[in-house]
mmCIF file of C-alpha atoms and ligand atoms in Angstrom:
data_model
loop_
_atom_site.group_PDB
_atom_site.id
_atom_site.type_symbol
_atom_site.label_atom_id
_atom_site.label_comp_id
_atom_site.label_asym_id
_atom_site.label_seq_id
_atom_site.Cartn_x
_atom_site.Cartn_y
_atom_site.Cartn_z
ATOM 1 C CA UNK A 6 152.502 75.101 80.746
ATOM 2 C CA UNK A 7 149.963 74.657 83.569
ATOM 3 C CA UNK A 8 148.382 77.709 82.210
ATOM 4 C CA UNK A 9 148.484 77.058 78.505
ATOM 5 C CA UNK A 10 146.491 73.689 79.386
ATOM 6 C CA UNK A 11 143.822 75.600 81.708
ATOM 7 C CA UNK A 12 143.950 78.604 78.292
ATOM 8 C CA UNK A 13 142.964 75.381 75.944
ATOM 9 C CA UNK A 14 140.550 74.061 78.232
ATOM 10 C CA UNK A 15 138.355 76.401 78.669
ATOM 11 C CA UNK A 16 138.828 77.514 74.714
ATOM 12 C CA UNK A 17 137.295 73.752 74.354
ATOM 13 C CA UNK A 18 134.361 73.903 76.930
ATOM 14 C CA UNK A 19 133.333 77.498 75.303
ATOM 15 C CA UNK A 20 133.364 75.819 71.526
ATOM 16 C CA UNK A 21 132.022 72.542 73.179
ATOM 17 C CA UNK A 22 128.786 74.932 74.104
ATOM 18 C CA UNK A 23 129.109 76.890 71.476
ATOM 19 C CA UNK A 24 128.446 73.371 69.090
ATOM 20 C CA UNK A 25 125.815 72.274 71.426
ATOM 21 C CA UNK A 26 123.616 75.121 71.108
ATOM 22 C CA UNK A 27 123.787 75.051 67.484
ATOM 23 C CA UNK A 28 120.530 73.480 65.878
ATOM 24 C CA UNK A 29 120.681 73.101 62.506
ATOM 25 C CA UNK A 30 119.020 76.113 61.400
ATOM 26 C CA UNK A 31 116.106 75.286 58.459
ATOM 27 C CA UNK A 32 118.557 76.698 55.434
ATOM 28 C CA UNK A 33 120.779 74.202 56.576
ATOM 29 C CA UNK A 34 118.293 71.389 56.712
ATOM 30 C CA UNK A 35 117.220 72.546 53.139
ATOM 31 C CA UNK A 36 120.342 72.571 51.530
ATOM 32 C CA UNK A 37 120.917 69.254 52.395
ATOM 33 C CA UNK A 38 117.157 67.848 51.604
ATOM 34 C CA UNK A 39 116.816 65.958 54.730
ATOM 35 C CA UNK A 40 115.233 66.312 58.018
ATOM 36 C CA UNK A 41 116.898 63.938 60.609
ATOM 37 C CA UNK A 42 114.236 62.616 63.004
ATOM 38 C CA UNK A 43 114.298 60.612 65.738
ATOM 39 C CA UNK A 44 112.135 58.143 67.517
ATOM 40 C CA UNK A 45 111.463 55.553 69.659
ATOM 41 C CA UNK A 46 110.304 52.739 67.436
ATOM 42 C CA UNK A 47 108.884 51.125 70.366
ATOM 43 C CA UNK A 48 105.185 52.566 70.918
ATOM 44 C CA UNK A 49 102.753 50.847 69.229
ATOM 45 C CA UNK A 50 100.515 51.991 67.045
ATOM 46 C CA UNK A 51 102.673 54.723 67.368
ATOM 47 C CA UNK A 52 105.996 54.406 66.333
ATOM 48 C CA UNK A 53 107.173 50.747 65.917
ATOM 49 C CA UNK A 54 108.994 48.439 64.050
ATOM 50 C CA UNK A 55 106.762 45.665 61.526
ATOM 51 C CA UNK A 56 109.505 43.213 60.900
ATOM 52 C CA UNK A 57 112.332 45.691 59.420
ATOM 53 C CA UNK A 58 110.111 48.327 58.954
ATOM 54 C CA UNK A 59 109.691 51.747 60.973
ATOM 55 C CA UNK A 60 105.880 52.609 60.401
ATOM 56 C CA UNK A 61 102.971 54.087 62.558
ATOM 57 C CA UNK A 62 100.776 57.280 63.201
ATOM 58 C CA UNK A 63 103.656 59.220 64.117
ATOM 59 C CA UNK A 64 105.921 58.390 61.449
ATOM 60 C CA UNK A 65 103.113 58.854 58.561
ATOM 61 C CA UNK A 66 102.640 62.495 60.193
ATOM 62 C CA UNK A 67 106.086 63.276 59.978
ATOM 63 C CA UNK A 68 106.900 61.837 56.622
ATOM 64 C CA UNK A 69 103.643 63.781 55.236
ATOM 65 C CA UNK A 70 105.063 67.021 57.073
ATOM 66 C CA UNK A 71 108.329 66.670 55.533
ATOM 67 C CA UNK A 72 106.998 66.019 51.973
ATOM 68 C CA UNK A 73 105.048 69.078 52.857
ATOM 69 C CA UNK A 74 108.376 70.823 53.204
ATOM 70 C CA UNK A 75 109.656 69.166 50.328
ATOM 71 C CA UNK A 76 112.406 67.171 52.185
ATOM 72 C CA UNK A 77 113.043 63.851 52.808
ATOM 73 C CA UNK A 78 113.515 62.048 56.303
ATOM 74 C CA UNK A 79 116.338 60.055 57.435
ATOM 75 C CA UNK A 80 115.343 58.044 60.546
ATOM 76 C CA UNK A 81 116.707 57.608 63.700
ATOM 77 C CA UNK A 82 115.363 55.240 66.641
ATOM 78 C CA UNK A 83 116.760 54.808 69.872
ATOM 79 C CA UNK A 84 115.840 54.440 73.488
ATOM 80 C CA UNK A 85 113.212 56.903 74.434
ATOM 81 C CA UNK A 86 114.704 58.800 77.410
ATOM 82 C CA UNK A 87 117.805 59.408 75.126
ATOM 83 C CA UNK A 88 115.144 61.306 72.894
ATOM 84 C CA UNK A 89 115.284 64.507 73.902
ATOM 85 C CA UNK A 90 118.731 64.880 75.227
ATOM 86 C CA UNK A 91 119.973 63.516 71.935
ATOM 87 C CA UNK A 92 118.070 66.759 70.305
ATOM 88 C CA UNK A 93 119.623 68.934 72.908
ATOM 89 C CA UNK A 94 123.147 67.338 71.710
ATOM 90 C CA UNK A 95 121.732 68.669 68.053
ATOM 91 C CA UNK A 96 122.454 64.750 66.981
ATOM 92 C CA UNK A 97 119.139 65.236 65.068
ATOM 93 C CA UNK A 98 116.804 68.169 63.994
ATOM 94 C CA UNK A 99 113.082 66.881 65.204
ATOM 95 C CA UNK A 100 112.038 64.084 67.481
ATOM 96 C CA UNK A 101 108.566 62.547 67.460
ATOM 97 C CA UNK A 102 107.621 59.712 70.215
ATOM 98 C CA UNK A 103 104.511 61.122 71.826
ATOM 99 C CA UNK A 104 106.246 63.822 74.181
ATOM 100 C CA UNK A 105 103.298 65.345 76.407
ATOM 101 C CA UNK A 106 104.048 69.301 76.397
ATOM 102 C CA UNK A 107 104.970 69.745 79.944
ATOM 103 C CA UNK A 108 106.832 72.687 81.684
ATOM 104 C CA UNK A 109 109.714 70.773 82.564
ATOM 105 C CA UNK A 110 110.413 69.510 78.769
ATOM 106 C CA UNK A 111 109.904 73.029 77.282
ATOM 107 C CA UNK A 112 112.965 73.993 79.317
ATOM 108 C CA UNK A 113 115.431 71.668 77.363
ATOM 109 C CA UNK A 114 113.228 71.334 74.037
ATOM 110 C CA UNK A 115 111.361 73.748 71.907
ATOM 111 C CA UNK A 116 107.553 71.605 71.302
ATOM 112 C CA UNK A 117 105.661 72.655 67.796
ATOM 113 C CA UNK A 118 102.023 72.442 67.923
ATOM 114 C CA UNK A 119 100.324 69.038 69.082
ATOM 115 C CA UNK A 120 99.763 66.606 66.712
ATOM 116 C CA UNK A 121 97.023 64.553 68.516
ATOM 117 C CA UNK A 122 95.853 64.878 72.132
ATOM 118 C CA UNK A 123 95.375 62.161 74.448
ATOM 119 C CA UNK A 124 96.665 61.295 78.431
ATOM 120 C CA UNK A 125 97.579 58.271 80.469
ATOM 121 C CA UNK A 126 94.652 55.864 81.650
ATOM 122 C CA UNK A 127 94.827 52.961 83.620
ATOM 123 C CA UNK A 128 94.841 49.253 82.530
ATOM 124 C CA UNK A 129 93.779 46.080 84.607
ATOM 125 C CA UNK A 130 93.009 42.903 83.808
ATOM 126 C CA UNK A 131 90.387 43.928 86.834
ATOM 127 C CA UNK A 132 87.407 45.611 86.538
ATOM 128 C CA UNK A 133 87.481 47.264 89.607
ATOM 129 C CA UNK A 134 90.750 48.869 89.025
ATOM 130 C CA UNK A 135 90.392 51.899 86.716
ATOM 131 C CA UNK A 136 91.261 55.145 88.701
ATOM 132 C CA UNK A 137 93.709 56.680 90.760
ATOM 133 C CA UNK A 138 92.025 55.802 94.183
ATOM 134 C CA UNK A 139 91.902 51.927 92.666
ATOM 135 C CA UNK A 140 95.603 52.388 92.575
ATOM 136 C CA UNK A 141 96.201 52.485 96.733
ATOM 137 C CA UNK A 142 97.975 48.972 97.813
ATOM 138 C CA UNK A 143 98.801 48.098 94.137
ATOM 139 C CA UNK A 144 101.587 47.533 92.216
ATOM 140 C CA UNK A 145 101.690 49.177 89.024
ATOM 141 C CA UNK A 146 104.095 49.432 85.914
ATOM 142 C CA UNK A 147 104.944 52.670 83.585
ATOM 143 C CA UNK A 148 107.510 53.037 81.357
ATOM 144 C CA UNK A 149 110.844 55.376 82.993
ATOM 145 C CA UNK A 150 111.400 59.196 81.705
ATOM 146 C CA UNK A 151 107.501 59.454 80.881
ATOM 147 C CA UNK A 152 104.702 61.604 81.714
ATOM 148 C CA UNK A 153 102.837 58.469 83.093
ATOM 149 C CA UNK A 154 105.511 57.756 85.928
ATOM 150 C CA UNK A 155 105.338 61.884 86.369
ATOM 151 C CA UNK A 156 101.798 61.162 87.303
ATOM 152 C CA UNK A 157 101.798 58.062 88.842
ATOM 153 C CA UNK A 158 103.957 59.121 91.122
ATOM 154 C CA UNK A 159 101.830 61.469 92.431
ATOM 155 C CA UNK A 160 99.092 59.139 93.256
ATOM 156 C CA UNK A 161 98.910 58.510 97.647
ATOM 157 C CA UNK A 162 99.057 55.057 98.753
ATOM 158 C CA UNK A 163 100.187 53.136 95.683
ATOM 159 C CA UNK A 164 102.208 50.132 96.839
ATOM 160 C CA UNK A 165 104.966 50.172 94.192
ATOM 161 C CA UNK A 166 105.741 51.813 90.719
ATOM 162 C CA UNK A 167 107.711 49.436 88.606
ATOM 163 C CA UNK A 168 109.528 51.361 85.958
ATOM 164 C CA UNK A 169 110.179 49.377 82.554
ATOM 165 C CA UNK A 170 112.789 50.866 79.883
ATOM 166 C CA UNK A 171 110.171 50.200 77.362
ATOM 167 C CA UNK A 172 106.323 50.488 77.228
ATOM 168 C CA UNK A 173 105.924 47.248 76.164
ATOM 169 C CA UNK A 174 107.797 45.144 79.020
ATOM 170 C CA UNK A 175 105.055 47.177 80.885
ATOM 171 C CA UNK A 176 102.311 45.780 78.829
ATOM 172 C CA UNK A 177 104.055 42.302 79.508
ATOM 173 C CA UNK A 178 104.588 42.704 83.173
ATOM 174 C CA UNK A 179 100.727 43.295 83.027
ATOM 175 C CA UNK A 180 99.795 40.425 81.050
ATOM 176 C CA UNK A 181 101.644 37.877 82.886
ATOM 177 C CA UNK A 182 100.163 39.446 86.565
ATOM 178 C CA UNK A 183 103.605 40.746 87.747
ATOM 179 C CA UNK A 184 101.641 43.756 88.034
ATOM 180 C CA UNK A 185 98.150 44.953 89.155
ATOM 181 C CA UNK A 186 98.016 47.926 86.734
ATOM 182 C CA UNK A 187 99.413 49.658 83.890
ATOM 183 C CA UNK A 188 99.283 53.747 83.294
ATOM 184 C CA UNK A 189 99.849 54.075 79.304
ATOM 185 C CA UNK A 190 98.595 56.358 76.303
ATOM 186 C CA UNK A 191 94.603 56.238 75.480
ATOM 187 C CA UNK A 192 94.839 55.122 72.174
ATOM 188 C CA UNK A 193 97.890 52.467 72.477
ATOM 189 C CA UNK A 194 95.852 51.012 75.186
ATOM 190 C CA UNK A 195 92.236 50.579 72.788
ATOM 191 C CA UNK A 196 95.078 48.494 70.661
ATOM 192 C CA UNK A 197 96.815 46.571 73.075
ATOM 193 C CA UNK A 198 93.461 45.043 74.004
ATOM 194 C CA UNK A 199 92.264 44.424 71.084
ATOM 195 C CA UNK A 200 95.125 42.611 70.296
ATOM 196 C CA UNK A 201 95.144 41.291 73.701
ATOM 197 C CA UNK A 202 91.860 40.109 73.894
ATOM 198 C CA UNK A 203 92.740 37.054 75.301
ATOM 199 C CA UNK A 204 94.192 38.452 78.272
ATOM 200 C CA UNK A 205 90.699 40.460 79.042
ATOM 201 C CA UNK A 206 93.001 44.327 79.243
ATOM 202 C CA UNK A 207 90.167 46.405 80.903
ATOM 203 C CA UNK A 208 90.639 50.217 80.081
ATOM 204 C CA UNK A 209 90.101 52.298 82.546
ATOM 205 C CA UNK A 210 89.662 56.396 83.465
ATOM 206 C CA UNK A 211 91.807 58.967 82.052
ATOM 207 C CA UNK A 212 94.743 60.111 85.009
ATOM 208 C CA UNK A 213 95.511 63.216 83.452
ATOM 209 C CA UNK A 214 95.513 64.227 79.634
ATOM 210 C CA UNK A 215 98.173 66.031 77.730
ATOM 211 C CA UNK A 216 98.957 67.628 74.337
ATOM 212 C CA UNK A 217 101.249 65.380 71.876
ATOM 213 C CA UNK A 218 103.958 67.423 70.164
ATOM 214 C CA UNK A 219 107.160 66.761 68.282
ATOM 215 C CA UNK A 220 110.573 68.705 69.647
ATOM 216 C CA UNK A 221 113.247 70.786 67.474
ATOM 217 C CA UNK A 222 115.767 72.321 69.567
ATOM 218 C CA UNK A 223 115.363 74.662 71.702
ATOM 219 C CA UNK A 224 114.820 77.968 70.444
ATOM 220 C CA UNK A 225 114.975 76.444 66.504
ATOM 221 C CA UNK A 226 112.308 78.382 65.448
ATOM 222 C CA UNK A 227 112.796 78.245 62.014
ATOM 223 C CA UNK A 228 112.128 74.876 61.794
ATOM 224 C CA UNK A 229 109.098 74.831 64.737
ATOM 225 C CA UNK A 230 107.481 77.392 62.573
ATOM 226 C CA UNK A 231 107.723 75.060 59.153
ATOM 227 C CA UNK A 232 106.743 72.082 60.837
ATOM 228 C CA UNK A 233 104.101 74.076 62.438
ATOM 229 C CA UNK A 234 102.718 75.633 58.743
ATOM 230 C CA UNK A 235 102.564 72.257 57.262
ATOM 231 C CA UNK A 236 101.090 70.417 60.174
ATOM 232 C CA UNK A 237 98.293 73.276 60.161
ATOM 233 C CA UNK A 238 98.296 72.727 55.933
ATOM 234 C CA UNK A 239 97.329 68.778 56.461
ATOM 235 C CA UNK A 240 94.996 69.811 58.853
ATOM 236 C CA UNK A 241 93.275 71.445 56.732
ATOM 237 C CA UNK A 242 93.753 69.524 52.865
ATOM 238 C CA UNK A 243 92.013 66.639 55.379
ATOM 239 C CA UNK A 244 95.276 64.730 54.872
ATOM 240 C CA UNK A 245 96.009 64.374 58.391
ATOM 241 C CA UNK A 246 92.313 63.367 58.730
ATOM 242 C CA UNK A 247 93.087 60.107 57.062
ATOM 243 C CA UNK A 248 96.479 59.169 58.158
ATOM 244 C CA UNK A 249 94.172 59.373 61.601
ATOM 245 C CA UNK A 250 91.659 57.208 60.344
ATOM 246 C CA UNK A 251 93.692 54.478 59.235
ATOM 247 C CA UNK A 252 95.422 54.139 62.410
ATOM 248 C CA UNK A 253 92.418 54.873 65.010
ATOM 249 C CA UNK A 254 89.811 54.779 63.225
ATOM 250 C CA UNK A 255 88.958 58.049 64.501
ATOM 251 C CA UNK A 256 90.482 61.558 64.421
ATOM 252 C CA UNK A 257 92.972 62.018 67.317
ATOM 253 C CA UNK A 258 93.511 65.645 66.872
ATOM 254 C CA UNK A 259 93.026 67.938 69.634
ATOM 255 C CA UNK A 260 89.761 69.641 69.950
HETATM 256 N N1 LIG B 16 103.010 60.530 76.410
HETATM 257 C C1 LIG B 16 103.962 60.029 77.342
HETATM 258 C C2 LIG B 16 104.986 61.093 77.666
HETATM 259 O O1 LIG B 16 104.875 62.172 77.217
HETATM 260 C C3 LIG B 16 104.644 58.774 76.885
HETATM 261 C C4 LIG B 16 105.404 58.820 75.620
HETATM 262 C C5 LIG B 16 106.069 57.523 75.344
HETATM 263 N N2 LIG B 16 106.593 57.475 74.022
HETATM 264 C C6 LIG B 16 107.289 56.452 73.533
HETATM 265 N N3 LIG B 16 107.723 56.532 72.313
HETATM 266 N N4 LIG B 16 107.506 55.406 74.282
HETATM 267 O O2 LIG B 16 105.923 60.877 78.359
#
């Protein structure tokens, strides 16, 4: 008996791996005419939620590469550090939320080419404070499982990283001076103080810049390479060009 259970257990854990290494390969995906992405929803001008609606840069990339692939999307949003493990669980095919491409991600993920390129600066409502040496005795907030608490973390003498599940109780923590600083994306920053204005959001230097890419799982190359082709195709047709424009006013993709 004892060994019939121990027989059936292990049977489960092999079929158990066996289902989580399974991304849905691209036939798959095409058969059924829809690409499941996830995303945050949370990341301004991003990927975020106007009233009901999921909209942003990220999301009018990925719906353009999907039509390019003649699929549909059916979105998913949840909270960004489950991004990437949900892929790994194969729970969807593609995630987009403004990964970085770093070493430690391409070890769980496979990343298709970047779709803009940007990196973490600092923001202060003072002046002074706009590097990593203006970060020594402060306090400063980053949202968890990102690149920016990767980096601020490496930064000698700061007094205390506060981690927020969200980028946006960052932003607040800023705005109402619970912090001194906050290390966020290039481009969300140019927006937040616009929109901010009144709370005088300096901008400061770049910490570190990275390479933007969406995720499939790992080793789905199939679907990498498609993404890849019509990413590259949008590129090109000038497409992507003016999805950039309409969001930043400027084109975002890496030089
Ligand atoms: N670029 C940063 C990183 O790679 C932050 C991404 C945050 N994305 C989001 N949807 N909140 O970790």
């Amino acid at each position: 008996m004892k060994k019939l259970k121990s027989t059936l257990l292990a049977i489960a854990t092999v079929l158990a791996c066996l289902a989580s290494a399974q991304a849905r390969p691209l036939e798959q995906i095409r058969k059924g005419g829809k690409l499941i992405v996830a995303t945050e929803g949370q990341f301004a001008p991003f990927n975020f939620f106007q009233g009901a609606k999921l909209t942003g840069f990220e999301v009018d990339v990925a719906e353009a590469i999907a039509a390019k692939m003649g699929l549909k999307i059916e979105w998913k949003t949840i909270g960004f550090d489950a991004l990437l493990t949900g892929l790994q669980q194969d729970r969807w095919d593609m995630v987009i939320a403004s990964h970085g491409i770093t070493e430690e991600r391409a070890k769980a993920v496979t990343f298709t080419e970047p779709h803009y390129c940007s990196g973490g600066v600092v923001v202060a409502k003072d002046a002074a404070i706009k590097g990593a040496k203006d970060l020594a005795g402060k306090v400063v907030a980053v949202q968890v499982g990102t690149t920016y608490l990767e980096n601020v973390k490496k930064i000698p003498g700061v007094k205390e990283v506060k981690t927020f599940p969200q980028d946006t109780q960052s932003r607040a923590a800023l705005q109402t001076g619970k912090v001194d600083a906050w290390v966020t994306d290039k481009f969300l920053a140019k927006t937040a103080a616009k929109e901010d204005a009144k709370f005088g959001l300096k901008i400061g230097d770049f910490l570190f810049v990275e390479r933007i890419a969406s995720a499939v799982g790992k080793g789905n190359t199939g679907l990498a390479d498609e993404v890849n082709k019509a990413l590259a195709a949008m590129m090109a047709d000038g497409s992507y060009g003016k999805i950039s424009q309409r969001w930043f006013q400027e084109d975002v993709r890496c030089k």
